[in-house]
């Protein structure tokens, strides 16, 4: 995924009201950028962190700037939660996800489940076999046993647990269900479920895998020009 224009560098002043971030650009100008990440953003919100924003010329936008990435300990981390779906869609089109090569039809934001949810992608092959694909954004990591480990979730996500329950229902109906954890950083070797942050999600994820929901985690290469879905990572299937 290539950004339409090169990102603009600055430093984080503060993030507030979930959707807003004040950022000082290199020329000293302080701008307010839209923050698409409404989660806890654990580990990336220290004032003074180097950040990158994109700028839109759309006159209809209330905020011209969007916060895209942040640098922590020398590692660029994508924080825009809209980007993982774009990255996975691009990888599907370019046939880079080996586990999903049999599907050549892609639909986005399709209603499903008993609670009228929307699946990120509904895939199908020429025989009409369906695969329900959910994408999750990951940015938080911890050093564990000498390995950099991505953690999801990093806060309570009732919505995420609901998605897992609905995917188990999809499998029970005879369809395929997949979750892709898109880790928007390049320094992690593996991913585990954040049982200390949301034990309900973590235990439900293990249950979902045991009932046939497939799960994969991918790292990303992040730079001011764009973000690329990178290698398949180890996913720890226990808590």
PDB file of C-alpha atoms in Angstrom, residues 67-155:
ATOM      1  CA  UNK A  67      -1.953  10.403  11.769  1.00  0.00           C
ATOM      2  CA  UNK A  68      -0.439   7.346  10.054  1.00  0.00           C
ATOM      3  CA  UNK A  69       2.552   6.075  12.018  1.00  0.00           C
ATOM      4  CA  UNK A  70       4.814   6.591  15.022  1.00  0.00           C
ATOM      5  CA  UNK A  71       8.379   5.640  15.887  1.00  0.00           C
ATOM      6  CA  UNK A  72       9.080   3.860  19.184  1.00  0.00           C
ATOM      7  CA  UNK A  73      12.590   2.635  20.056  1.00  0.00           C
ATOM      8  CA  UNK A  74      13.669   3.115  16.450  1.00  0.00           C
ATOM      9  CA  UNK A  75      10.791   1.067  14.981  1.00  0.00           C
ATOM     10  CA  UNK A  76       8.119   2.599  12.736  1.00  0.00           C
ATOM     11  CA  UNK A  77       4.635   1.444  13.774  1.00  0.00           C
ATOM     12  CA  UNK A  78       1.436   1.967  11.797  1.00  0.00           C
ATOM     13  CA  UNK A  79      -1.429   3.216  13.968  1.00  0.00           C
ATOM     14  CA  UNK A  80      -4.151   3.929  11.412  1.00  0.00           C
ATOM     15  CA  UNK A  81      -6.752   1.176  11.913  1.00  0.00           C
ATOM     16  CA  UNK A  82      -8.173   1.778   8.428  1.00  0.00           C
ATOM     17  CA  UNK A  83      -4.963   0.527   6.791  1.00  0.00           C
ATOM     18  CA  UNK A  84      -4.980  -3.202   7.725  1.00  0.00           C
ATOM     19  CA  UNK A  85      -8.086  -3.841   5.612  1.00  0.00           C
ATOM     20  CA  UNK A  86      -6.439  -2.051   2.684  1.00  0.00           C
ATOM     21  CA  UNK A  87      -3.265  -4.079   3.171  1.00  0.00           C
ATOM     22  CA  UNK A  88      -5.085  -7.404   3.324  1.00  0.00           C
ATOM     23  CA  UNK A  89      -7.272  -6.525   0.326  1.00  0.00           C
ATOM     24  CA  UNK A  90      -4.161  -5.647  -1.665  1.00  0.00           C
ATOM     25  CA  UNK A  91      -2.521  -8.925  -0.609  1.00  0.00           C
ATOM     26  CA  UNK A  92      -5.647 -10.883  -1.619  1.00  0.00           C
ATOM     27  CA  UNK A  93      -5.735  -9.242  -5.040  1.00  0.00           C
ATOM     28  CA  UNK A  94      -2.005  -9.867  -5.526  1.00  0.00           C
ATOM     29  CA  UNK A  95      -2.468 -13.445  -4.232  1.00  0.00           C
ATOM     30  CA  UNK A  96       0.128 -13.122  -1.491  1.00  0.00           C
ATOM     31  CA  UNK A  97      -1.799 -14.952   1.245  1.00  0.00           C
ATOM     32  CA  UNK A  98      -1.106 -18.616   0.547  1.00  0.00           C
ATOM     33  CA  UNK A  99      -3.869 -19.930   2.787  1.00  0.00           C
ATOM     34  CA  UNK A 100      -6.474 -18.069   0.707  1.00  0.00           C
ATOM     35  CA  UNK A 101      -5.283 -18.659  -2.858  1.00  0.00           C
ATOM     36  CA  UNK A 102      -8.331 -20.728  -3.835  1.00  0.00           C
ATOM     37  CA  UNK A 103     -10.661 -17.721  -3.672  1.00  0.00           C
ATOM     38  CA  UNK A 104     -10.959 -15.386  -6.653  1.00  0.00           C
ATOM     39  CA  UNK A 105     -14.014 -13.350  -5.669  1.00  0.00           C
ATOM     40  CA  UNK A 106     -13.796 -10.683  -2.950  1.00  0.00           C
ATOM     41  CA  UNK A 107     -16.650  -8.729  -1.369  1.00  0.00           C
ATOM     42  CA  UNK A 108     -16.180  -6.186   1.414  1.00  0.00           C
ATOM     43  CA  UNK A 109     -18.358  -5.235   4.386  1.00  0.00           C
ATOM     44  CA  UNK A 110     -20.994  -7.942   3.904  1.00  0.00           C
ATOM     45  CA  UNK A 111     -23.711  -8.337   6.537  1.00  0.00           C
ATOM     46  CA  UNK A 112     -23.724 -11.677   8.371  1.00  0.00           C
ATOM     47  CA  UNK A 113     -24.458 -13.279  11.726  1.00  0.00           C
ATOM     48  CA  UNK A 114     -27.348 -13.034  14.108  1.00  0.00           C
ATOM     49  CA  UNK A 115     -26.404  -9.535  15.297  1.00  0.00           C
ATOM     50  CA  UNK A 116     -26.321  -7.964  11.832  1.00  0.00           C
ATOM     51  CA  UNK A 117     -22.553  -7.537  11.864  1.00  0.00           C
ATOM     52  CA  UNK A 118     -20.418  -6.913   8.803  1.00  0.00           C
ATOM     53  CA  UNK A 119     -17.570  -9.208   7.849  1.00  0.00           C
ATOM     54  CA  UNK A 120     -14.485  -7.418   6.547  1.00  0.00           C
ATOM     55  CA  UNK A 121     -14.233  -9.706   3.499  1.00  0.00           C
ATOM     56  CA  UNK A 122     -16.454 -12.443   2.147  1.00  0.00           C
ATOM     57  CA  UNK A 123     -14.399 -14.610  -0.201  1.00  0.00           C
ATOM     58  CA  UNK A 124     -15.725 -17.205  -2.619  1.00  0.00           C
ATOM     59  CA  UNK A 125     -14.385 -19.559  -5.281  1.00  0.00           C
ATOM     60  CA  UNK A 126     -15.903 -20.555  -8.617  1.00  0.00           C
ATOM     61  CA  UNK A 127     -17.821 -23.400  -6.946  1.00  0.00           C
ATOM     62  CA  UNK A 128     -19.460 -20.978  -4.500  1.00  0.00           C
ATOM     63  CA  UNK A 129     -17.540 -22.084  -1.407  1.00  0.00           C
ATOM     64  CA  UNK A 130     -17.401 -19.241   1.108  1.00  0.00           C
ATOM     65  CA  UNK A 131     -14.715 -17.957   3.442  1.00  0.00           C
ATOM     66  CA  UNK A 132     -15.511 -15.277   6.034  1.00  0.00           C
ATOM     67  CA  UNK A 133     -12.401 -13.179   6.691  1.00  0.00           C
ATOM     68  CA  UNK A 134     -12.008 -10.815   9.638  1.00  0.00           C
ATOM     69  CA  UNK A 135      -8.987  -8.471   9.914  1.00  0.00           C
ATOM     70  CA  UNK A 136      -7.608  -7.161  13.214  1.00  0.00           C
ATOM     71  CA  UNK A 137      -5.127  -4.329  13.689  1.00  0.00           C
ATOM     72  CA  UNK A 138      -2.192  -4.920  16.060  1.00  0.00           C
ATOM     73  CA  UNK A 139       0.495  -2.462  17.137  1.00  0.00           C
ATOM     74  CA  UNK A 140       1.370  -3.249  20.782  1.00  0.00           C
ATOM     75  CA  UNK A 141       4.299  -5.518  21.668  1.00  0.00           C
ATOM     76  CA  UNK A 142       6.267  -6.780  24.670  1.00  0.00           C
ATOM     77  CA  UNK A 143       9.656  -8.403  25.122  1.00  0.00           C
ATOM     78  CA  UNK A 144       9.061 -11.957  26.337  1.00  0.00           C
ATOM     79  CA  UNK A 145      11.633 -14.732  26.766  1.00  0.00           C
ATOM     80  CA  UNK A 146      14.052 -12.807  24.607  1.00  0.00           C
ATOM     81  CA  UNK A 147      11.557 -12.435  21.747  1.00  0.00           C
ATOM     82  CA  UNK A 148       9.572  -9.415  20.612  1.00  0.00           C
ATOM     83  CA  UNK A 149       5.946 -10.504  20.897  1.00  0.00           C
ATOM     84  CA  UNK A 150       2.927  -8.735  19.398  1.00  0.00           C
ATOM     85  CA  UNK A 151      -0.096  -8.671  21.717  1.00  0.00           C
ATOM     86  CA  UNK A 152      -3.788  -8.596  20.782  1.00  0.00           C
ATOM     87  CA  UNK A 153      -5.888  -7.197  22.255  1.00  0.00           C
ATOM     88  CA  UNK A 154      -4.228  -4.526  24.404  1.00  0.00           C
ATOM     89  CA  UNK A 155      -7.544  -3.522  26.012  1.00  0.00           C
TER      90      UNK A 155
END
